[in-house]
Structure formats: structure tokens, C-alpha cells
Amino acid sequence: KVKVQTRRGGGPRPGEVSVRVRACGLNFADLMARQGLYDRCPPPPVCPGMECAGTVRALGDGVRDRQVGDKVMVLARSGLWQEVVNVPANQTFLIPEGMSFEEAAALLVNYITAYMILFDFGNLRPNQSVLIHMAAGGVGTAAIQLCKTVENVTIFGTASASKHDSLKESGVAHPIDYRTMDYAEEVRKISPKGVDIVLDPLGGSDTTKAFNLLKPMGKLITYGVANLLTGQRKNLMAMAKTWWNQFSINALQLLHHNKAVCGYHLGYMDEEFELVGGVVAKLVNLYSQGKIKPKIDSVWPFDQVADAMRQMQEKKNVGKVILVPEAPKEESKKEEN
């Protein structure tokens, strides 16, 4: 159950800034958290929200590198779906010139994830090929744009048929309808040897398929278990099936395959301020050069949060689903599961 509540908030503690929130990003992890499936979120009742954007309204003691009035985007483990949030200053990043609050709320989680997967783990280089699942979603959209910053990268993207035109426009050479086709077969028809990089947000048996689709020296980066999410409620059958089909390989087998398997989870990067800050700086630079631009699917007020989550859960979105507080009030609103 998700509901909007009114709470009184305090001021920022030392090292924190208080931010008037203008837009929040909705992520797959928030859907998982709602069903108690996300391991980096405290148990319910809890306020979700891993990213938001807004204006600094107050500084805690000792904060030197932010000023009241700064426009910032915020990254946190949870708790950001509120009108006002108090967060450590080192979890805020200045919004670049020309970027809207909605775009800023769509940038951090998806683009950091896509960037680190493709470049830090995937080592993406010119003339390679990439398979992107849920290619019309938040990370998928970001990954496509980042692939386009490298010369001659061939993109395979899975999505339902209604999204294929928009995927082609954005640079996907081969959109595949995973609902009616075996995507592994479709990839092999075009590229018999497979692909260089697979981004795997699905988990379960799809991770095995991903590993088998890799070319020699190929890299599989697994970063989610979307297969767990089959409806509005926790599905024990889906959990058992995903667990049973979990991909497993030992170091010796890996040796014979000439392939890499990597795991990525932004939720466990929360102490890595320098690492994440460096990635954000690169993303802001790419945005300023016009090479990346967050794609907004839809914007929903806080009191329609359940509909916003359904939009994403039913995979209707093309790009990012955004939440906005309707009207600024003095007390802060809080979303609860």
C-alpha cells in the first residue's frame, strides 16, 4: 500500500543541506522495495526515492561547497519522495546550465548505472555490439545514448513491439520483441557469434542466456532481477523460479570460456563518493555537449504515485517516470509503503 502523509521536518544536521524538492525519479528498485524485494531499503513503512532534484534552502554546519539557492540533484539509498529532504552535501550534485528539474531527477540513477556498466565494466569500444534489455526503460534509454558516444556500436534492444519505432529513432539497429520471439535466436540470426556486451537487468534464466550469447572476450553485466516482479504483489512462485534458474559458474569453468561476468549494484556504492562523483562529472560534461539527454516518459503528482508505479510495472513507459510535489506546502509530505 502506498499513501501520501504530512510530516513536520527538522532542519539540516552538520554536513547536510536541506533541499526543496521539485522532481523525483521513479526506479525499478522502488517497485522492488514496495514488495520488500530490495535489499538496500529499510523494511516498510518507509519513504522510497533514490533520486530527486530541487533547490538548496538551508545549509547545515560545516557545509562550504553549497549555497542557498543552488539547484542540485540528489542521490540516496531511499527517502527522497518528499517536498523537503535533508541530505549529506556530498550526495548532492550541481545541476548543469539548461537542465530542467525533471531531467535532473532522471539523470543520476539510470545514467550512472549505464555509464559504469558500459565503460567501467564493459570497456565498450568502437565496432562492438551490445544487447540491452528493457531498452525503452530508464537504464535502457541511458545506455543507448551512451553507446552512441562510441563509434559504430551495434545495439540490439529488447522491448514490446509498440516501442520499436522510438527505439530505432534513438539508435537501436535491431529492436527485438521479447514477447513474441526468442531474443537469443534473433540476435544469432544477425550476429552468429553473439555480442560483446550484454546488460542484464532480468536475472534468473535470462542471465544464462546472456552468458551464452557472449562472443569470446565478451562481458555480461548483471544489475537487477526484474524477473522477480510479475505483478502488484510479491509472487513466491516467481521468486522460487528465479532462484532455481539463477546462473551459476565457477572460476575454472570461466577460465575455459574466455568471458567475463560482472555484478553491479548502485545501492552498494553509497560510500564511494569520489568514484560516483567522477562519473557524475563525466555525465554532466556529456549533457553539456548535447551527447546525452534524459528522456521523460510522464510526470505524476505525489498523490498519483500508485498510478505512476503501475505505469512502470506494466512497462508502458518509454523513458523515465517522474514524480512531482503538487504545490509547495510548509510541512513536508512523505510517501509510505
Tab-separated table of C-alpha atoms in Angstrom:
chain	number	residue	atom	x	y	z
A	1	LYS	CA	0.000	0.000	0.000
A	2	VAL	CA	1.290	3.446	-0.919
A	3	LYS	CA	-0.048	6.635	0.630
A	4	VAL	CA	0.852	10.303	0.999
A	5	GLN	CA	1.397	11.638	4.510
A	6	THR	CA	2.118	15.037	6.012
A	7	ARG	CA	5.027	15.239	8.456
A	8	ARG	CA	6.892	18.000	10.206
A	9	GLY	CA	10.531	18.092	9.165
A	10	GLY	CA	13.550	19.421	11.084
A	11	GLY	CA	16.467	21.409	9.732
A	12	PRO	CA	19.691	20.031	8.239
A	13	ARG	CA	22.289	18.477	10.547
A	14	PRO	CA	26.018	19.299	10.306
A	15	GLY	CA	27.307	18.373	6.846
A	16	GLU	CA	23.790	18.277	5.394
A	17	VAL	CA	21.810	20.553	3.119
A	18	SER	CA	18.055	20.985	3.109
A	19	VAL	CA	16.560	20.744	-0.386
A	20	ARG	CA	13.148	21.912	-1.592
A	21	VAL	CA	12.280	19.044	-3.948
A	22	ARG	CA	10.882	19.871	-7.388
A	23	ALA	CA	11.028	16.455	-9.094
A	24	CYS	CA	11.766	12.828	-8.136
A	25	GLY	CA	12.821	9.847	-10.221
A	26	LEU	CA	10.986	6.532	-10.078
A	27	ASN	CA	13.214	3.462	-10.383
A	28	PHE	CA	12.730	-0.278	-10.668
A	29	ALA	CA	14.314	-0.590	-7.214
A	30	ASP	CA	11.419	1.475	-5.794
A	31	LEU	CA	8.955	-1.066	-7.220
A	32	MET	CA	11.018	-3.885	-5.715
A	33	ALA	CA	11.176	-2.055	-2.354
A	34	ARG	CA	7.397	-1.785	-2.317
A	35	GLN	CA	7.199	-5.591	-2.370
A	36	GLY	CA	10.011	-6.000	0.146
A	37	LEU	CA	12.368	-7.337	-2.534
A	38	TYR	CA	15.019	-4.596	-2.478
A	39	ASP	CA	17.888	-5.243	-0.087
A	40	ARG	CA	19.114	-1.651	0.268
A	41	CYS	CA	15.826	-0.261	1.546
A	42	PRO	CA	14.772	-0.391	5.222
A	43	PRO	CA	11.647	-2.508	5.870
A	44	PRO	CA	8.257	-0.788	5.406
A	45	PRO	CA	6.828	1.603	6.418
A	46	VAL	CA	9.448	3.574	4.551
A	47	CYS	CA	9.697	6.579	2.291
A	48	PRO	CA	11.074	5.423	-1.094
A	49	GLY	CA	13.006	7.503	-3.601
A	50	MET	CA	16.665	7.196	-4.604
A	51	GLU	CA	16.971	10.401	-6.608
A	52	CYS	CA	15.454	13.853	-6.750
A	53	ALA	CA	16.214	17.398	-7.863
A	54	GLY	CA	15.454	20.750	-6.315
A	55	THR	CA	16.831	23.914	-4.716
A	56	VAL	CA	19.018	24.215	-1.623
A	57	ARG	CA	17.025	26.090	1.056
A	58	ALA	CA	19.332	25.775	4.083
A	59	LEU	CA	22.870	24.674	4.938
A	60	GLY	CA	23.934	22.599	7.939
A	61	ASP	CA	27.074	23.486	9.904
A	62	GLY	CA	30.317	22.962	8.061
A	63	VAL	CA	28.890	22.918	4.516
A	64	ARG	CA	31.179	25.086	2.385
A	65	ASP	CA	30.678	23.914	-1.205
A	66	ARG	CA	26.926	24.596	-1.490
A	67	GLN	CA	24.936	27.806	-1.232
A	68	VAL	CA	21.276	28.569	-0.573
A	69	GLY	CA	19.581	28.770	-3.984
A	70	ASP	CA	21.846	26.195	-5.669
A	71	LYS	CA	19.963	23.856	-7.990
A	72	VAL	CA	21.013	20.311	-7.160
A	73	MET	CA	20.287	16.681	-7.931
A	74	VAL	CA	20.419	14.214	-5.059
A	75	LEU	CA	21.338	10.532	-4.836
A	76	ALA	CA	20.388	8.489	-1.752
A	77	ARG	CA	19.612	4.935	-0.705
A	78	SER	CA	15.952	5.826	-0.070
A	79	GLY	CA	13.716	8.533	1.399
A	80	LEU	CA	13.649	11.216	-1.293
A	81	TRP	CA	9.959	11.255	-2.283
A	82	GLN	CA	9.231	14.289	-0.111
A	83	GLU	CA	8.710	18.011	-0.579
A	84	VAL	CA	11.742	18.787	1.583
A	85	VAL	CA	14.711	16.485	2.223
A	86	ASN	CA	17.806	16.839	4.401
A	87	VAL	CA	20.754	15.033	2.830
A	88	PRO	CA	24.560	14.959	3.201
A	89	ALA	CA	26.036	17.653	0.956
A	90	ASN	CA	28.306	15.053	-0.681
A	91	GLN	CA	25.199	13.274	-2.034
A	92	THR	CA	24.218	16.391	-3.987
A	93	PHE	CA	25.484	17.442	-7.419
A	94	LEU	CA	25.037	20.810	-9.106
A	95	ILE	CA	22.525	20.771	-11.973
A	96	PRO	CA	24.196	21.968	-15.194
A	97	GLU	CA	23.045	25.036	-17.100
A	98	GLY	CA	19.911	24.434	-19.159
A	99	MET	CA	18.834	21.191	-17.462
A	100	SER	CA	15.284	21.083	-16.067
A	101	PHE	CA	14.440	19.675	-12.628
A	102	GLU	CA	12.617	16.783	-14.341
A	103	GLU	CA	15.675	15.947	-16.426
A	104	ALA	CA	17.918	16.229	-13.366
A	105	ALA	CA	15.656	13.798	-11.478
A	106	ALA	CA	16.007	11.406	-14.420
A	107	LEU	CA	19.784	11.529	-14.673
A	108	LEU	CA	21.596	10.085	-11.686
A	109	VAL	CA	20.448	6.511	-11.056
A	110	ASN	CA	19.944	5.483	-14.678
A	111	TYR	CA	22.925	7.218	-16.263
A	112	ILE	CA	25.428	6.369	-13.510
A	113	THR	CA	24.331	2.736	-13.791
A	114	ALA	CA	24.503	2.672	-17.599
A	115	TYR	CA	27.842	4.523	-17.664
A	116	MET	CA	29.609	2.293	-15.159
A	117	ILE	CA	28.213	-0.872	-16.720
A	118	LEU	CA	29.179	0.056	-20.289
A	119	PHE	CA	32.526	1.766	-19.701
A	120	ASP	CA	33.958	0.692	-16.338
A	121	PHE	CA	32.890	-2.950	-16.540
A	122	GLY	CA	32.002	-3.368	-20.230
A	123	ASN	CA	35.035	-1.480	-21.601
A	124	LEU	CA	32.890	-0.562	-24.626
A	125	ARG	CA	34.982	0.226	-27.696
A	126	PRO	CA	34.325	1.168	-31.338
A	127	ASN	CA	32.839	-1.527	-33.613
A	128	GLN	CA	31.455	-3.636	-30.766
A	129	SER	CA	27.918	-4.909	-30.259
A	130	VAL	CA	25.682	-4.612	-27.199
A	131	LEU	CA	22.425	-6.273	-26.128
A	132	ILE	CA	20.239	-4.006	-23.970
A	133	HIS	CA	17.164	-5.478	-22.252
A	134	MET	CA	14.170	-3.274	-21.367
A	135	ALA	CA	15.713	-0.887	-23.882
A	136	ALA	CA	12.906	1.680	-23.613
A	137	GLY	CA	13.193	1.962	-19.814
A	138	GLY	CA	15.331	4.364	-17.792
A	139	VAL	CA	18.662	2.496	-17.844
A	140	GLY	CA	17.987	1.246	-21.385
A	141	THR	CA	17.452	4.774	-22.725
A	142	ALA	CA	20.606	5.984	-20.962
A	143	ALA	CA	22.638	3.028	-22.248
A	144	ILE	CA	21.539	3.637	-25.856
A	145	GLN	CA	22.581	7.291	-25.673
A	146	LEU	CA	25.934	6.370	-24.109
A	147	CYS	CA	26.569	3.694	-26.758
A	148	LYS	CA	26.079	6.417	-29.384
A	149	THR	CA	29.055	8.326	-27.925
A	150	VAL	CA	31.304	5.485	-29.178
A	151	GLU	CA	31.915	5.000	-32.894
A	152	ASN	CA	29.998	2.313	-34.766
A	153	VAL	CA	28.456	0.388	-31.869
A	154	THR	CA	25.691	-2.014	-32.930
A	155	ILE	CA	22.772	-2.038	-30.490
A	156	PHE	CA	20.281	-4.888	-30.044
A	157	GLY	CA	17.383	-3.861	-27.798
A	158	THR	CA	14.501	-5.892	-26.400
A	159	ALA	CA	11.130	-4.181	-25.888
A	160	SER	CA	7.496	-4.746	-26.777
A	161	ALA	CA	6.647	-4.089	-30.444
A	162	SER	CA	4.858	-0.766	-29.800
A	163	LYS	CA	8.185	0.764	-28.714
A	164	HIS	CA	10.281	-0.323	-31.699
A	165	ASP	CA	9.855	2.843	-33.785
A	166	SER	CA	11.006	5.021	-30.922
A	167	LEU	CA	13.957	2.667	-30.293
A	168	LYS	CA	15.015	2.854	-33.951
A	169	GLU	CA	14.899	6.653	-33.803
A	170	SER	CA	17.120	6.614	-30.738
A	171	GLY	CA	19.759	4.416	-32.394
A	172	VAL	CA	18.831	0.763	-31.817
A	173	ALA	CA	19.797	-1.101	-35.004
A	174	HIS	CA	17.863	-4.252	-34.094
A	175	PRO	CA	14.804	-3.928	-31.831
A	176	ILE	CA	13.501	-7.361	-30.740
A	177	ASP	CA	10.037	-8.121	-29.373
A	178	TYR	CA	10.834	-10.385	-26.427
A	179	ARG	CA	7.129	-11.209	-26.008
A	180	THR	CA	6.733	-12.955	-29.367
A	181	MET	CA	10.286	-14.031	-30.217
A	182	ASP	CA	13.244	-15.796	-28.651
A	183	TYR	CA	15.624	-12.836	-28.430
A	184	ALA	CA	18.709	-15.090	-28.321
A	185	GLU	CA	17.735	-16.666	-31.659
A	186	GLU	CA	17.043	-13.245	-33.161
A	187	VAL	CA	20.481	-11.956	-32.107
A	188	ARG	CA	22.177	-15.051	-33.574
A	189	LYS	CA	20.404	-14.641	-36.921
A	190	ILE	CA	22.043	-11.221	-37.298
A	191	SER	CA	25.266	-11.882	-35.407
A	192	PRO	CA	26.007	-15.638	-35.356
A	193	LYS	CA	28.900	-15.239	-32.920
A	194	GLY	CA	26.790	-13.250	-30.454
A	195	VAL	CA	27.585	-9.875	-28.903
A	196	ASP	CA	30.445	-8.233	-26.985
A	197	ILE	CA	28.409	-6.938	-24.042
A	198	VAL	CA	25.066	-7.947	-22.511
A	199	LEU	CA	23.340	-5.715	-19.953
A	200	ASP	CA	21.222	-7.983	-17.765
A	201	PRO	CA	18.564	-6.419	-15.522
A	202	LEU	CA	16.424	-9.574	-15.633
A	203	GLY	CA	18.159	-12.311	-13.646
A	204	GLY	CA	17.172	-15.965	-13.474
A	205	SER	CA	17.379	-17.982	-16.694
A	206	ASP	CA	17.964	-14.804	-18.746
A	207	THR	CA	21.415	-14.461	-17.178
A	208	THR	CA	22.321	-17.904	-18.527
A	209	LYS	CA	21.041	-16.909	-21.976
A	210	ALA	CA	23.107	-13.726	-21.735
A	211	PHE	CA	26.291	-15.629	-20.896
A	212	ASN	CA	25.742	-17.994	-23.831
A	213	LEU	CA	25.251	-15.030	-26.182
A	214	LEU	CA	28.683	-13.572	-25.459
A	215	LYS	CA	31.447	-13.613	-28.042
A	216	PRO	CA	34.944	-14.630	-26.901
A	217	MET	CA	36.204	-11.869	-24.539
A	218	GLY	CA	32.592	-10.796	-24.109
A	219	LYS	CA	31.241	-9.298	-20.889
A	220	LEU	CA	27.978	-9.927	-19.086
A	221	ILE	CA	26.993	-7.300	-16.531
A	222	THR	CA	24.095	-8.285	-14.324
A	223	TYR	CA	22.478	-5.415	-12.432
A	224	GLY	CA	18.950	-6.410	-11.454
A	225	VAL	CA	16.344	-9.125	-11.006
A	226	ALA	CA	13.335	-7.682	-12.838
A	227	ASN	CA	12.051	-11.242	-13.363
A	228	LEU	CA	11.024	-11.202	-9.683
A	229	LEU	CA	8.462	-8.509	-10.404
A	230	THR	CA	5.460	-10.164	-12.033
A	231	GLY	CA	2.538	-8.202	-10.587
A	232	GLN	CA	1.408	-5.778	-7.914
A	233	ARG	CA	2.127	-8.266	-5.105
A	234	LYS	CA	5.062	-10.375	-4.042
A	235	ASN	CA	4.956	-13.569	-6.120
A	236	LEU	CA	6.540	-16.509	-4.284
A	237	MET	CA	6.359	-18.647	-7.414
A	238	ALA	CA	8.358	-16.083	-9.415
A	239	MET	CA	10.873	-15.852	-6.572
A	240	ALA	CA	11.328	-19.621	-6.428
A	241	LYS	CA	11.644	-19.877	-10.201
A	242	THR	CA	14.170	-17.037	-10.436
A	243	TRP	CA	16.193	-18.525	-7.583
A	244	TRP	CA	16.079	-22.027	-9.109
A	245	ASN	CA	17.179	-20.700	-12.520
A	246	GLN	CA	19.894	-18.489	-11.045
A	247	PHE	CA	23.003	-18.528	-13.237
A	248	SER	CA	25.988	-20.101	-11.534
A	249	ILE	CA	29.522	-20.681	-12.794
A	250	ASN	CA	32.802	-21.415	-11.049
A	251	ALA	CA	36.168	-19.833	-11.690
A	252	LEU	CA	37.563	-22.870	-13.511
A	253	GLN	CA	34.620	-23.026	-15.946
A	254	LEU	CA	35.004	-19.308	-16.548
A	255	LEU	CA	38.624	-19.890	-17.497
A	256	HIS	CA	37.603	-22.127	-20.398
A	257	HIS	CA	35.029	-19.690	-21.775
A	258	ASN	CA	37.108	-16.506	-22.199
A	259	LYS	CA	34.193	-14.471	-20.903
A	260	ALA	CA	33.613	-12.071	-18.014
A	261	VAL	CA	30.701	-11.924	-15.584
A	262	CYS	CA	30.280	-8.696	-13.588
A	263	GLY	CA	27.734	-7.636	-10.987
A	264	TYR	CA	26.673	-4.029	-10.492
A	265	HIS	CA	24.514	-2.526	-7.744
A	266	LEU	CA	24.463	1.267	-7.325
A	267	GLY	CA	22.808	0.820	-3.910
A	268	TYR	CA	26.086	-0.548	-2.543
A	269	MET	CA	28.120	2.399	-3.874
A	270	ASP	CA	26.859	4.783	-1.216
A	271	GLU	CA	30.275	5.197	0.412
A	272	GLU	CA	32.101	5.644	-2.905
A	273	PHE	CA	31.675	9.413	-3.172
A	274	GLU	CA	34.795	10.030	-5.272
A	275	LEU	CA	34.036	7.203	-7.684
A	276	VAL	CA	30.397	8.215	-8.190
A	277	GLY	CA	31.251	11.933	-8.247
A	278	GLY	CA	33.743	11.302	-11.057
A	279	VAL	CA	31.066	9.538	-13.109
A	280	VAL	CA	28.554	12.349	-12.493
A	281	ALA	CA	31.134	14.907	-13.685
A	282	LYS	CA	31.571	12.946	-16.931
A	283	LEU	CA	27.784	12.721	-17.405
A	284	VAL	CA	27.298	16.450	-16.805
A	285	ASN	CA	30.016	17.083	-19.375
A	286	LEU	CA	28.284	14.805	-21.924
A	287	TYR	CA	24.970	16.574	-21.247
A	288	SER	CA	26.566	19.985	-21.764
A	289	GLN	CA	27.987	18.768	-25.088
A	290	GLY	CA	24.484	17.668	-26.137
A	291	LYS	CA	25.512	13.990	-26.334
A	292	ILE	CA	23.055	12.715	-23.719
A	293	LYS	CA	19.593	13.974	-22.743
A	294	PRO	CA	17.268	12.258	-20.287
A	295	LYS	CA	14.011	11.216	-21.917
A	296	ILE	CA	10.922	11.872	-19.774
A	297	ASP	CA	8.042	9.444	-20.267
A	298	SER	CA	5.492	11.047	-17.934
A	299	VAL	CA	5.196	13.286	-14.866
A	300	TRP	CA	2.842	12.421	-11.970
A	301	PRO	CA	1.911	14.359	-8.807
A	302	PHE	CA	2.717	12.681	-5.463
A	303	ASP	CA	-0.910	11.731	-4.848
A	304	GLN	CA	-0.905	9.641	-8.049
A	305	VAL	CA	2.199	7.690	-7.034
A	306	ALA	CA	0.379	4.337	-7.264
A	307	ASP	CA	-0.562	5.049	-10.908
A	308	ALA	CA	2.991	6.156	-11.676
A	309	MET	CA	4.343	2.892	-10.255
A	310	ARG	CA	1.795	0.903	-12.282
A	311	GLN	CA	2.878	2.715	-15.467
A	312	MET	CA	6.404	1.438	-14.880
A	313	GLN	CA	5.482	-2.002	-13.561
A	314	GLU	CA	3.344	-2.718	-16.632
A	315	LYS	CA	6.286	-1.499	-18.759
A	316	LYS	CA	4.215	1.142	-20.531
A	317	ASN	CA	6.901	3.796	-20.162
A	318	VAL	CA	9.328	4.934	-22.833
A	319	GLY	CA	11.982	6.757	-20.827
A	320	LYS	CA	11.703	7.995	-17.258
A	321	VAL	CA	8.695	8.193	-14.962
A	322	ILE	CA	8.868	11.335	-12.768
A	323	LEU	CA	7.012	12.325	-9.579
A	324	VAL	CA	6.441	15.961	-8.581
A	325	PRO	CA	5.089	17.510	-5.378
A	326	GLU	CA	1.957	19.383	-6.445
A	327	ALA	CA	2.148	22.632	-4.529
A	328	PRO	CA	4.890	23.561	-2.078
A	329	LYS	CA	3.430	23.485	1.453
A	330	GLU	CA	5.238	24.280	4.672
A	331	GLU	CA	5.186	20.750	6.086
A	332	SER	CA	6.885	18.045	4.049
A	333	LYS	CA	4.842	15.265	2.523
A	334	LYS	CA	6.009	11.740	2.869
A	335	GLU	CA	5.223	8.711	0.790
A	336	GLU	CA	4.791	5.432	2.574
A	337	ASN	CA	4.522	1.821	1.545
